[in-house]
mmCIF file of C-alpha atoms in Angstrom:
data_model
loop_
_atom_site.group_PDB
_atom_site.id
_atom_site.type_symbol
_atom_site.label_atom_id
_atom_site.label_comp_id
_atom_site.label_asym_id
_atom_site.label_seq_id
_atom_site.Cartn_x
_atom_site.Cartn_y
_atom_site.Cartn_z
ATOM 1 C CA MET A 491 5.463 -23.284 -3.039
ATOM 2 C CA ARG A 492 3.533 -21.000 -3.879
ATOM 3 C CA HIS A 493 2.041 -19.336 -7.827
ATOM 4 C CA TYR A 494 0.499 -16.180 -7.843
ATOM 5 C CA MET A 495 0.311 -13.135 -10.049
ATOM 6 C CA THR A 496 0.516 -9.091 -8.107
ATOM 7 C CA ILE A 497 -0.432 -6.369 -10.608
ATOM 8 C CA THR A 498 0.207 -3.063 -7.974
ATOM 9 C CA PRO A 499 -0.818 0.389 -9.470
ATOM 10 C CA LEU A 500 -0.477 3.384 -7.293
ATOM 11 C CA LEU A 501 -0.693 7.254 -7.663
ATOM 12 C CA VAL A 502 1.578 9.557 -5.572
ATOM 13 C CA TRP A 503 1.211 13.289 -4.324
ATOM 14 C CA ARG A 504 3.780 15.087 -3.004
ATOM 15 C CA LEU A 505 1.359 18.548 -1.323
ATOM 16 C CA LYS A 506 3.560 21.776 -2.276
ATOM 17 C CA HIS A 507 4.930 23.108 0.075
ATOM 18 C CA LYS A 508 5.449 20.760 2.699
ATOM 19 C CA PRO A 509 6.977 17.473 4.043
ATOM 20 C CA PHE A 510 4.578 15.856 3.732
ATOM 21 C CA TRP A 511 2.505 12.958 0.237
ATOM 22 C CA VAL A 512 -0.097 10.888 0.099
ATOM 23 C CA GLN A 513 -0.674 7.962 -2.192
ATOM 24 C CA LEU A 514 -3.811 5.994 -2.798
ATOM 25 C CA ASP A 515 -2.800 2.142 -3.885
ATOM 26 C CA ALA A 516 -4.283 -0.811 -4.727
ATOM 27 C CA GLU A 517 -3.298 -4.755 -5.406
ATOM 28 C CA ILE A 518 -4.683 -7.507 -7.156
ATOM 29 C CA GLN A 519 -3.574 -10.468 -6.611
ATOM 30 C CA THR A 520 -4.064 -14.080 -8.875
ATOM 31 C CA ASN A 521 -3.560 -17.695 -6.454
ATOM 32 C CA TRP A 522 -2.445 -19.326 -9.520
ATOM 33 C CA ASN A 523 -3.015 -22.823 -6.935
ATOM 34 C CA ALA A 524 -6.497 -22.396 -5.736
ATOM 35 C CA ASP A 525 -8.012 -22.285 -9.291
ATOM 36 C CA GLY A 526 -6.717 -18.049 -10.623
ATOM 37 C CA TYR A 527 -9.446 -16.333 -7.345
ATOM 38 C CA THR A 528 -8.192 -14.019 -7.386
ATOM 39 C CA GLY A 529 -7.706 -11.042 -3.890
ATOM 40 C CA TYR A 530 -7.231 -7.193 -4.338
ATOM 41 C CA LYS A 531 -6.700 -4.227 -1.169
ATOM 42 C CA THR A 532 -7.152 -1.026 -1.763
ATOM 43 C CA GLY A 533 -5.403 1.961 0.005
ATOM 44 C CA PHE A 534 -4.590 5.312 1.189
ATOM 45 C CA GLN A 535 -1.420 6.582 2.827
ATOM 46 C CA PHE A 536 -0.487 9.396 4.545
ATOM 47 C CA GLY A 537 2.957 10.260 5.061
ATOM 48 C CA ARG A 538 5.280 12.556 6.180
ATOM 49 C CA MET A 539 9.252 14.311 6.107
ATOM 50 C CA THR A 540 10.952 16.118 8.935
ATOM 51 C CA ASN A 541 14.586 16.841 7.511
ATOM 52 C CA LYS A 542 16.353 13.029 7.117
ATOM 53 C CA ARG A 543 13.580 11.262 9.252
ATOM 54 C CA GLY A 544 10.077 10.710 7.786
ATOM 55 C CA ALA A 545 7.285 8.253 9.086
ATOM 56 C CA TRP A 546 4.049 6.402 7.285
ATOM 57 C CA ILE A 547 1.394 4.888 8.994
ATOM 58 C CA LYS A 548 -0.946 3.154 5.748
ATOM 59 C CA LEU A 549 -4.947 1.615 5.616
ATOM 60 C CA GLU A 550 -5.835 -1.471 3.607
ATOM 61 C CA VAL A 551 -9.086 -3.335 3.166
ATOM 62 C CA GLY A 552 -9.594 -6.635 1.167
ATOM 63 C CA MET A 553 -12.542 -6.307 -0.970
ATOM 64 C CA GLY A 554 -14.448 -9.482 -2.705
ATOM 65 C CA PRO A 555 -14.613 -12.860 -2.240
ATOM 66 C CA TYR A 556 -10.936 -14.266 -2.284
ATOM 67 C CA ARG A 557 -9.456 -10.988 -0.387
ATOM 68 C CA VAL A 558 -6.360 -11.703 1.716
ATOM 69 C CA GLN A 559 -7.440 -9.719 4.270
ATOM 70 C CA ARG A 560 -10.156 -7.630 6.457
ATOM 71 C CA LEU A 561 -8.705 -4.358 7.710
ATOM 72 C CA ALA A 562 -5.108 -3.735 7.438
ATOM 73 C CA ILE A 563 -3.023 -0.852 9.641
ATOM 74 C CA LYS A 564 0.622 -0.379 8.606
ATOM 75 C CA THR A 565 3.262 2.161 9.250
ATOM 76 C CA SER A 566 6.914 2.662 9.516
ATOM 77 C CA ILE A 567 9.625 5.888 10.936
ATOM 78 C CA PHE A 568 12.427 5.305 8.453
ATOM 79 C CA LYS A 569 16.265 7.709 8.117
ATOM 80 C CA VAL A 570 17.117 8.867 4.992
ATOM 81 C CA ARG A 571 21.006 9.434 4.718
#
């Protein structure tokens, strides 16, 4: 069983007059089973909507000695009803 606490502050900006958005976020995760070790990561996301479809790409970078990852690139394509 995992016992951890995650805090994720984020900022999202919708670019005016265009169907784009930018998101900056950070994640702080403390693992209570591992003596309270805390890992950090920060991310930058860029997204776009067209009609009822959207897509985004996100780059995440881990920081500190207890980071979960060094670098991750995530993406998604979605449809809105």
